[in-house]
Amino acid sequence: MRQRAERIEPGPGQESVWDYPRPPRVELVTDRVTVTLGGVLIVDSAAAVRVLETSHPPVYYVPRADIAQGAITPAAGDSWCEFKGRAKYLSVHGGAVTAERAGWFYPTPTNGFAALADMVAIYPSAMDECTVGGEVVTAQEGDFYGGWITSNLVGPFKGAPGTLGW
């Protein structure tokens, strides 16, 4: 059964993902972003960006330079985004844990998304913990989009079964 999207009105200090643009936009993040896997802090960044797109929680991208040495390796496969171009996948490693194809990047992002060059996105659902400004994020349901949900966001969020046509 297909769910119907009914925008939730944001309260003070909140933002609705339904107010995000399409095509998406890249926005600088001023909060510290961290990622932990296998009990090891593998990302600690004060230079992240987020991509905002209608109905989606933001996807956070961190500079490769802010990822621990050896924490990412190439993985099989690629995919196509109509806005950002061809994505390549990465396996993410922390402690004794490997999360296969849990990260991605755009080797040559399209015009308008040049800020994503040398940046990596990571699926929060595959990590022990991801934080933004000290807040532990919730993973966007479904694992197709890789959005990071923080308490200041309201939806509903695309990604769950029945939301593909939104």
mmCIF file with all atom_site columns, C-alpha atoms in Angstrom:
data_model
loop_
_atom_site.group_PDB
_atom_site.id
_atom_site.type_symbol
_atom_site.label_atom_id
_atom_site.label_alt_id
_atom_site.label_comp_id
_atom_site.label_asym_id
_atom_site.label_entity_id
_atom_site.label_seq_id
_atom_site.pdbx_PDB_ins_code
_atom_site.Cartn_x
_atom_site.Cartn_y
_atom_site.Cartn_z
_atom_site.occupancy
_atom_site.B_iso_or_equiv
_atom_site.pdbx_formal_charge
_atom_site.auth_seq_id
_atom_site.auth_comp_id
_atom_site.auth_asym_id
_atom_site.auth_atom_id
_atom_site.pdbx_PDB_model_num
ATOM 1   C CA . MET A 1 1   ? 0.000  0.000  0.000   1.00 0.00 ? 1   MET A CA 1
ATOM 2   C CA . ARG A 1 2   ? 1.355  3.397  -0.969  1.00 0.00 ? 2   ARG A CA 1
ATOM 3   C CA . GLN A 1 3   ? 1.685  5.883  1.849   1.00 0.00 ? 3   GLN A CA 1
ATOM 4   C CA . ARG A 1 4   ? 0.557  9.445  1.410   1.00 0.00 ? 4   ARG A CA 1
ATOM 5   C CA . ALA A 1 5   ? 2.989  12.216 2.213   1.00 0.00 ? 5   ALA A CA 1
ATOM 6   C CA . GLU A 1 6   ? 1.531  14.860 4.488   1.00 0.00 ? 6   GLU A CA 1
ATOM 7   C CA . ARG A 1 7   ? 4.017  17.564 5.407   1.00 0.00 ? 7   ARG A CA 1
ATOM 8   C CA . ILE A 1 8   ? 4.533  18.076 9.135   1.00 0.00 ? 8   ILE A CA 1
ATOM 9   C CA . GLU A 1 9   ? 4.648  21.748 10.078  1.00 0.00 ? 9   GLU A CA 1
ATOM 10  C CA . PRO A 1 10  ? 8.033  22.550 11.640  1.00 0.00 ? 10  PRO A CA 1
ATOM 11  C CA . GLY A 1 11  ? 8.135  24.111 15.088  1.00 0.00 ? 11  GLY A CA 1
ATOM 12  C CA . PRO A 1 12  ? 10.625 26.694 16.348  1.00 0.00 ? 12  PRO A CA 1
ATOM 13  C CA . GLY A 1 13  ? 14.187 25.656 15.521  1.00 0.00 ? 13  GLY A CA 1
ATOM 14  C CA . GLN A 1 14  ? 13.013 22.844 13.233  1.00 0.00 ? 14  GLN A CA 1
ATOM 15  C CA . GLU A 1 15  ? 13.161 22.414 9.473   1.00 0.00 ? 15  GLU A CA 1
ATOM 16  C CA . SER A 1 16  ? 10.910 20.387 7.215   1.00 0.00 ? 16  SER A CA 1
ATOM 17  C CA . VAL A 1 17  ? 12.518 18.180 4.585   1.00 0.00 ? 17  VAL A CA 1
ATOM 18  C CA . TRP A 1 18  ? 9.570  19.196 2.409   1.00 0.00 ? 18  TRP A CA 1
ATOM 19  C CA . ASP A 1 19  ? 11.025 22.720 2.273   1.00 0.00 ? 19  ASP A CA 1
ATOM 20  C CA . TYR A 1 20  ? 14.305 21.413 0.805   1.00 0.00 ? 20  TYR A CA 1
ATOM 21  C CA . PRO A 1 21  ? 14.849 22.119 -2.914  1.00 0.00 ? 21  PRO A CA 1
ATOM 22  C CA . ARG A 1 22  ? 14.698 19.921 -5.985  1.00 0.00 ? 22  ARG A CA 1
ATOM 23  C CA . PRO A 1 23  ? 17.155 19.807 -7.610  1.00 0.00 ? 23  PRO A CA 1
ATOM 24  C CA . PRO A 1 24  ? 19.135 19.412 -4.389  1.00 0.00 ? 24  PRO A CA 1
ATOM 25  C CA . ARG A 1 25  ? 21.588 21.896 -2.938  1.00 0.00 ? 25  ARG A CA 1
ATOM 26  C CA . VAL A 1 26  ? 24.882 21.517 -1.080  1.00 0.00 ? 26  VAL A CA 1
ATOM 27  C CA . GLU A 1 27  ? 25.177 23.369 2.223   1.00 0.00 ? 27  GLU A CA 1
ATOM 28  C CA . LEU A 1 28  ? 28.160 23.840 4.542   1.00 0.00 ? 28  LEU A CA 1
ATOM 29  C CA . VAL A 1 29  ? 27.834 22.313 8.009   1.00 0.00 ? 29  VAL A CA 1
ATOM 30  C CA . THR A 1 30  ? 29.164 24.264 10.979  1.00 0.00 ? 30  THR A CA 1
ATOM 31  C CA . ASP A 1 31  ? 28.677 21.422 13.496  1.00 0.00 ? 31  ASP A CA 1
ATOM 32  C CA . ARG A 1 32  ? 31.266 18.750 14.192  1.00 0.00 ? 32  ARG A CA 1
ATOM 33  C CA . VAL A 1 33  ? 30.452 15.441 12.454  1.00 0.00 ? 33  VAL A CA 1
ATOM 34  C CA . THR A 1 34  ? 31.722 12.101 13.771  1.00 0.00 ? 34  THR A CA 1
ATOM 35  C CA . VAL A 1 35  ? 31.414 8.464  12.720  1.00 0.00 ? 35  VAL A CA 1
ATOM 36  C CA . THR A 1 36  ? 32.269 5.432  14.855  1.00 0.00 ? 36  THR A CA 1
ATOM 37  C CA . LEU A 1 37  ? 32.566 1.851  13.594  1.00 0.00 ? 37  LEU A CA 1
ATOM 38  C CA . GLY A 1 38  ? 33.861 -1.196 15.439  1.00 0.00 ? 38  GLY A CA 1
ATOM 39  C CA . GLY A 1 39  ? 34.259 0.950  18.532  1.00 0.00 ? 39  GLY A CA 1
ATOM 40  C CA . VAL A 1 40  ? 36.731 3.223  16.727  1.00 0.00 ? 40  VAL A CA 1
ATOM 41  C CA . LEU A 1 41  ? 36.253 6.892  15.830  1.00 0.00 ? 41  LEU A CA 1
ATOM 42  C CA . ILE A 1 42  ? 36.901 6.860  12.066  1.00 0.00 ? 42  ILE A CA 1
ATOM 43  C CA . VAL A 1 43  ? 35.608 10.337 11.157  1.00 0.00 ? 43  VAL A CA 1
ATOM 44  C CA . ASP A 1 44  ? 35.986 13.592 13.049  1.00 0.00 ? 44  ASP A CA 1
ATOM 45  C CA . SER A 1 45  ? 35.205 16.575 10.848  1.00 0.00 ? 45  SER A CA 1
ATOM 46  C CA . ALA A 1 46  ? 34.544 20.276 11.191  1.00 0.00 ? 46  ALA A CA 1
ATOM 47  C CA . ALA A 1 47  ? 34.379 20.640 7.393   1.00 0.00 ? 47  ALA A CA 1
ATOM 48  C CA . ALA A 1 48  ? 31.369 18.547 6.368   1.00 0.00 ? 48  ALA A CA 1
ATOM 49  C CA . VAL A 1 49  ? 28.651 19.487 3.899   1.00 0.00 ? 49  VAL A CA 1
ATOM 50  C CA . ARG A 1 50  ? 25.119 18.210 3.605   1.00 0.00 ? 50  ARG A CA 1
ATOM 51  C CA . VAL A 1 51  ? 22.983 17.697 0.524   1.00 0.00 ? 51  VAL A CA 1
ATOM 52  C CA . LEU A 1 52  ? 19.381 18.833 0.921   1.00 0.00 ? 52  LEU A CA 1
ATOM 53  C CA . GLU A 1 53  ? 16.671 17.419 -1.351  1.00 0.00 ? 53  GLU A CA 1
ATOM 54  C CA . THR A 1 54  ? 12.888 17.544 -1.082  1.00 0.00 ? 54  THR A CA 1
ATOM 55  C CA . SER A 1 55  ? 11.452 14.806 1.175   1.00 0.00 ? 55  SER A CA 1
ATOM 56  C CA . HIS A 1 56  ? 14.899 13.424 2.120   1.00 0.00 ? 56  HIS A CA 1
ATOM 57  C CA . PRO A 1 57  ? 16.808 13.785 5.365   1.00 0.00 ? 57  PRO A CA 1
ATOM 58  C CA . PRO A 1 58  ? 20.179 15.396 4.577   1.00 0.00 ? 58  PRO A CA 1
ATOM 59  C CA . VAL A 1 59  ? 23.069 13.249 3.399   1.00 0.00 ? 59  VAL A CA 1
ATOM 60  C CA . TYR A 1 60  ? 26.302 14.312 5.102   1.00 0.00 ? 60  TYR A CA 1
ATOM 61  C CA . TYR A 1 61  ? 29.613 14.271 3.226   1.00 0.00 ? 61  TYR A CA 1
ATOM 62  C CA . VAL A 1 62  ? 32.981 14.549 4.967   1.00 0.00 ? 62  VAL A CA 1
ATOM 63  C CA . PRO A 1 63  ? 36.380 15.356 3.463   1.00 0.00 ? 63  PRO A CA 1
ATOM 64  C CA . ARG A 1 64  ? 38.534 12.304 2.746   1.00 0.00 ? 64  ARG A CA 1
ATOM 65  C CA . ALA A 1 65  ? 41.247 13.998 4.801   1.00 0.00 ? 65  ALA A CA 1
ATOM 66  C CA . ASP A 1 66  ? 38.978 13.724 7.894   1.00 0.00 ? 66  ASP A CA 1
ATOM 67  C CA . ILE A 1 67  ? 38.600 9.942  7.568   1.00 0.00 ? 67  ILE A CA 1
ATOM 68  C CA . ALA A 1 68  ? 41.050 7.784  9.511   1.00 0.00 ? 68  ALA A CA 1
ATOM 69  C CA . GLN A 1 69  ? 43.850 6.190  7.515   1.00 0.00 ? 69  GLN A CA 1
ATOM 70  C CA . GLY A 1 70  ? 42.703 2.807  6.163   1.00 0.00 ? 70  GLY A CA 1
ATOM 71  C CA . ALA A 1 71  ? 39.053 3.321  7.149   1.00 0.00 ? 71  ALA A CA 1
ATOM 72  C CA . ILE A 1 72  ? 37.817 3.312  3.537   1.00 0.00 ? 72  ILE A CA 1
ATOM 73  C CA . THR A 1 73  ? 38.712 1.077  0.600   1.00 0.00 ? 73  THR A CA 1
ATOM 74  C CA . PRO A 1 74  ? 37.225 0.796  -2.904  1.00 0.00 ? 74  PRO A CA 1
ATOM 75  C CA . ALA A 1 75  ? 34.223 -1.492 -3.246  1.00 0.00 ? 75  ALA A CA 1
ATOM 76  C CA . ALA A 1 76  ? 32.535 -2.992 -6.279  1.00 0.00 ? 76  ALA A CA 1
ATOM 77  C CA . GLY A 1 77  ? 29.851 -1.165 -8.182  1.00 0.00 ? 77  GLY A CA 1
ATOM 78  C CA . ASP A 1 78  ? 28.645 2.282  -8.999  1.00 0.00 ? 78  ASP A CA 1
ATOM 79  C CA . SER A 1 79  ? 25.345 4.102  -9.403  1.00 0.00 ? 79  SER A CA 1
ATOM 80  C CA . TRP A 1 80  ? 23.986 7.139  -11.169 1.00 0.00 ? 80  TRP A CA 1
ATOM 81  C CA . CYS A 1 81  ? 22.391 10.245 -9.664  1.00 0.00 ? 81  CYS A CA 1
ATOM 82  C CA . GLU A 1 82  ? 20.549 12.488 -12.087 1.00 0.00 ? 82  GLU A CA 1
ATOM 83  C CA . PHE A 1 83  ? 21.928 15.520 -10.260 1.00 0.00 ? 83  PHE A CA 1
ATOM 84  C CA . LYS A 1 84  ? 25.389 14.611 -8.969  1.00 0.00 ? 84  LYS A CA 1
ATOM 85  C CA . GLY A 1 85  ? 26.585 12.101 -11.582 1.00 0.00 ? 85  GLY A CA 1
ATOM 86  C CA . ARG A 1 86  ? 28.291 8.709  -11.244 1.00 0.00 ? 86  ARG A CA 1
ATOM 87  C CA . ALA A 1 87  ? 28.930 7.480  -7.686  1.00 0.00 ? 87  ALA A CA 1
ATOM 88  C CA . LYS A 1 88  ? 31.551 4.918  -6.696  1.00 0.00 ? 88  LYS A CA 1
ATOM 89  C CA . TYR A 1 89  ? 31.238 2.791  -3.558  1.00 0.00 ? 89  TYR A CA 1
ATOM 90  C CA . LEU A 1 90  ? 33.533 2.240  -0.607  1.00 0.00 ? 90  LEU A CA 1
ATOM 91  C CA . SER A 1 91  ? 33.796 -0.326 2.149   1.00 0.00 ? 91  SER A CA 1
ATOM 92  C CA . VAL A 1 92  ? 34.186 1.249  5.578   1.00 0.00 ? 92  VAL A CA 1
ATOM 93  C CA . HIS A 1 93  ? 36.462 -0.269 8.230   1.00 0.00 ? 93  HIS A CA 1
ATOM 94  C CA . GLY A 1 94  ? 36.676 0.374  11.963  1.00 0.00 ? 94  GLY A CA 1
ATOM 95  C CA . GLY A 1 95  ? 38.186 -1.893 14.625  1.00 0.00 ? 95  GLY A CA 1
ATOM 96  C CA . ALA A 1 96  ? 37.498 -5.465 13.533  1.00 0.00 ? 96  ALA A CA 1
ATOM 97  C CA . VAL A 1 97  ? 34.355 -4.478 11.584  1.00 0.00 ? 97  VAL A CA 1
ATOM 98  C CA . THR A 1 98  ? 33.970 -3.972 7.829   1.00 0.00 ? 98  THR A CA 1
ATOM 99  C CA . ALA A 1 99  ? 30.771 -2.478 6.415   1.00 0.00 ? 99  ALA A CA 1
ATOM 100 C CA . GLU A 1 100 ? 30.715 -3.382 2.720   1.00 0.00 ? 100 GLU A CA 1
ATOM 101 C CA . ARG A 1 101 ? 29.572 -0.657 0.306   1.00 0.00 ? 101 ARG A CA 1
ATOM 102 C CA . ALA A 1 102 ? 28.679 1.581  3.256   1.00 0.00 ? 102 ALA A CA 1
ATOM 103 C CA . GLY A 1 103 ? 30.199 4.722  1.743   1.00 0.00 ? 103 GLY A CA 1
ATOM 104 C CA . TRP A 1 104 ? 30.175 6.471  -1.600  1.00 0.00 ? 104 TRP A CA 1
ATOM 105 C CA . PHE A 1 105 ? 31.692 9.404  -3.433  1.00 0.00 ? 105 PHE A CA 1
ATOM 106 C CA . TYR A 1 106 ? 31.497 11.223 -6.769  1.00 0.00 ? 106 TYR A CA 1
ATOM 107 C CA . PRO A 1 107 ? 34.889 11.097 -8.548  1.00 0.00 ? 107 PRO A CA 1
ATOM 108 C CA . THR A 1 108 ? 33.788 13.822 -10.969 1.00 0.00 ? 108 THR A CA 1
ATOM 109 C CA . PRO A 1 109 ? 30.624 15.481 -9.649  1.00 0.00 ? 109 PRO A CA 1
ATOM 110 C CA . THR A 1 110 ? 28.480 17.369 -12.125 1.00 0.00 ? 110 THR A CA 1
ATOM 111 C CA . ASN A 1 111 ? 28.341 21.162 -12.368 1.00 0.00 ? 111 ASN A CA 1
ATOM 112 C CA . GLY A 1 112 ? 26.628 22.562 -9.315  1.00 0.00 ? 112 GLY A CA 1
ATOM 113 C CA . PHE A 1 113 ? 28.003 19.789 -7.093  1.00 0.00 ? 113 PHE A CA 1
ATOM 114 C CA . ALA A 1 114 ? 31.742 20.525 -7.305  1.00 0.00 ? 114 ALA A CA 1
ATOM 115 C CA . ALA A 1 115 ? 31.749 20.922 -3.501  1.00 0.00 ? 115 ALA A CA 1
ATOM 116 C CA . LEU A 1 116 ? 31.407 17.115 -3.298  1.00 0.00 ? 116 LEU A CA 1
ATOM 117 C CA . ALA A 1 117 ? 34.812 16.520 -4.920  1.00 0.00 ? 117 ALA A CA 1
ATOM 118 C CA . ASP A 1 118 ? 37.057 14.706 -2.407  1.00 0.00 ? 118 ASP A CA 1
ATOM 119 C CA . MET A 1 119 ? 34.079 14.183 -0.064  1.00 0.00 ? 119 MET A CA 1
ATOM 120 C CA . VAL A 1 120 ? 32.628 10.866 1.147   1.00 0.00 ? 120 VAL A CA 1
ATOM 121 C CA . ALA A 1 121 ? 29.102 10.013 2.321   1.00 0.00 ? 121 ALA A CA 1
ATOM 122 C CA . ILE A 1 122 ? 28.505 7.152  4.755   1.00 0.00 ? 122 ILE A CA 1
ATOM 123 C CA . TYR A 1 123 ? 25.315 5.208  5.495   1.00 0.00 ? 123 TYR A CA 1
ATOM 124 C CA . PRO A 1 124 ? 24.591 5.847  9.182   1.00 0.00 ? 124 PRO A CA 1
ATOM 125 C CA . SER A 1 125 ? 22.656 2.565  9.433   1.00 0.00 ? 125 SER A CA 1
ATOM 126 C CA . ALA A 1 126 ? 25.883 0.612  8.811   1.00 0.00 ? 126 ALA A CA 1
ATOM 127 C CA . MET A 1 127 ? 27.876 2.418  11.537  1.00 0.00 ? 127 MET A CA 1
ATOM 128 C CA . ASP A 1 128 ? 27.949 2.082  15.318  1.00 0.00 ? 128 ASP A CA 1
ATOM 129 C CA . GLU A 1 129 ? 27.183 5.769  15.659  1.00 0.00 ? 129 GLU A CA 1
ATOM 130 C CA . CYS A 1 130 ? 27.114 8.976  13.618  1.00 0.00 ? 130 CYS A CA 1
ATOM 131 C CA . THR A 1 131 ? 26.781 12.378 15.254  1.00 0.00 ? 131 THR A CA 1
ATOM 132 C CA . VAL A 1 132 ? 26.134 15.948 14.194  1.00 0.00 ? 132 VAL A CA 1
ATOM 133 C CA . GLY A 1 133 ? 26.978 18.587 16.772  1.00 0.00 ? 133 GLY A CA 1
ATOM 134 C CA . GLY A 1 134 ? 27.163 15.863 19.442  1.00 0.00 ? 134 GLY A CA 1
ATOM 135 C CA . GLU A 1 135 ? 23.682 14.517 18.673  1.00 0.00 ? 135 GLU A CA 1
ATOM 136 C CA . VAL A 1 136 ? 23.432 10.862 17.646  1.00 0.00 ? 136 VAL A CA 1
ATOM 137 C CA . VAL A 1 137 ? 21.599 10.670 14.327  1.00 0.00 ? 137 VAL A CA 1
ATOM 138 C CA . THR A 1 138 ? 18.916 8.227  13.276  1.00 0.00 ? 138 THR A CA 1
ATOM 139 C CA . ALA A 1 139 ? 19.362 6.546  9.904   1.00 0.00 ? 139 ALA A CA 1
ATOM 140 C CA . GLN A 1 140 ? 16.857 7.227  7.159   1.00 0.00 ? 140 GLN A CA 1
ATOM 141 C CA . GLU A 1 141 ? 14.725 4.150  6.686   1.00 0.00 ? 141 GLU A CA 1
ATOM 142 C CA . GLY A 1 142 ? 15.442 1.997  3.658   1.00 0.00 ? 142 GLY A CA 1
ATOM 143 C CA . ASP A 1 143 ? 19.213 2.435  3.063   1.00 0.00 ? 143 ASP A CA 1
ATOM 144 C CA . PHE A 1 144 ? 18.784 3.670  -0.518  1.00 0.00 ? 144 PHE A CA 1
ATOM 145 C CA . TYR A 1 145 ? 19.358 7.342  0.223   1.00 0.00 ? 145 TYR A CA 1
ATOM 146 C CA . GLY A 1 146 ? 21.586 7.336  3.321   1.00 0.00 ? 146 GLY A CA 1
ATOM 147 C CA . GLY A 1 147 ? 20.025 10.332 5.075   1.00 0.00 ? 147 GLY A CA 1
ATOM 148 C CA . TRP A 1 148 ? 20.942 11.429 8.599   1.00 0.00 ? 148 TRP A CA 1
ATOM 149 C CA . ILE A 1 149 ? 17.956 12.368 10.789  1.00 0.00 ? 149 ILE A CA 1
ATOM 150 C CA . THR A 1 150 ? 18.509 14.817 13.644  1.00 0.00 ? 150 THR A CA 1
ATOM 151 C CA . SER A 1 151 ? 15.961 16.054 16.189  1.00 0.00 ? 151 SER A CA 1
ATOM 152 C CA . ASN A 1 152 ? 15.502 19.373 14.372  1.00 0.00 ? 152 ASN A CA 1
ATOM 153 C CA . LEU A 1 153 ? 14.043 17.654 11.270  1.00 0.00 ? 153 LEU A CA 1
ATOM 154 C CA . VAL A 1 154 ? 10.420 16.898 10.527  1.00 0.00 ? 154 VAL A CA 1
ATOM 155 C CA . GLY A 1 155 ? 9.067  14.811 7.652   1.00 0.00 ? 155 GLY A CA 1
ATOM 156 C CA . PRO A 1 156 ? 7.614  12.538 6.704   1.00 0.00 ? 156 PRO A CA 1
ATOM 157 C CA . PHE A 1 157 ? 10.833 11.142 5.224   1.00 0.00 ? 157 PHE A CA 1
ATOM 158 C CA . LYS A 1 158 ? 11.157 9.315  1.942   1.00 0.00 ? 158 LYS A CA 1
ATOM 159 C CA . GLY A 1 159 ? 12.770 5.865  2.142   1.00 0.00 ? 159 GLY A CA 1
ATOM 160 C CA . ALA A 1 160 ? 10.282 3.611  3.910   1.00 0.00 ? 160 ALA A CA 1
ATOM 161 C CA . PRO A 1 161 ? 8.278  1.036  1.957   1.00 0.00 ? 161 PRO A CA 1
ATOM 162 C CA . GLY A 1 162 ? 5.513  2.783  -0.010  1.00 0.00 ? 162 GLY A CA 1
ATOM 163 C CA . THR A 1 163 ? 7.360  6.112  -0.336  1.00 0.00 ? 163 THR A CA 1
ATOM 164 C CA . LEU A 1 164 ? 9.176  5.545  -3.633  1.00 0.00 ? 164 LEU A CA 1
ATOM 165 C CA . GLY A 1 165 ? 6.612  7.530  -5.649  1.00 0.00 ? 165 GLY A CA 1
ATOM 166 C CA . TRP A 1 166 ? 6.730  10.646 -3.473  1.00 0.00 ? 166 TRP A CA 1
#
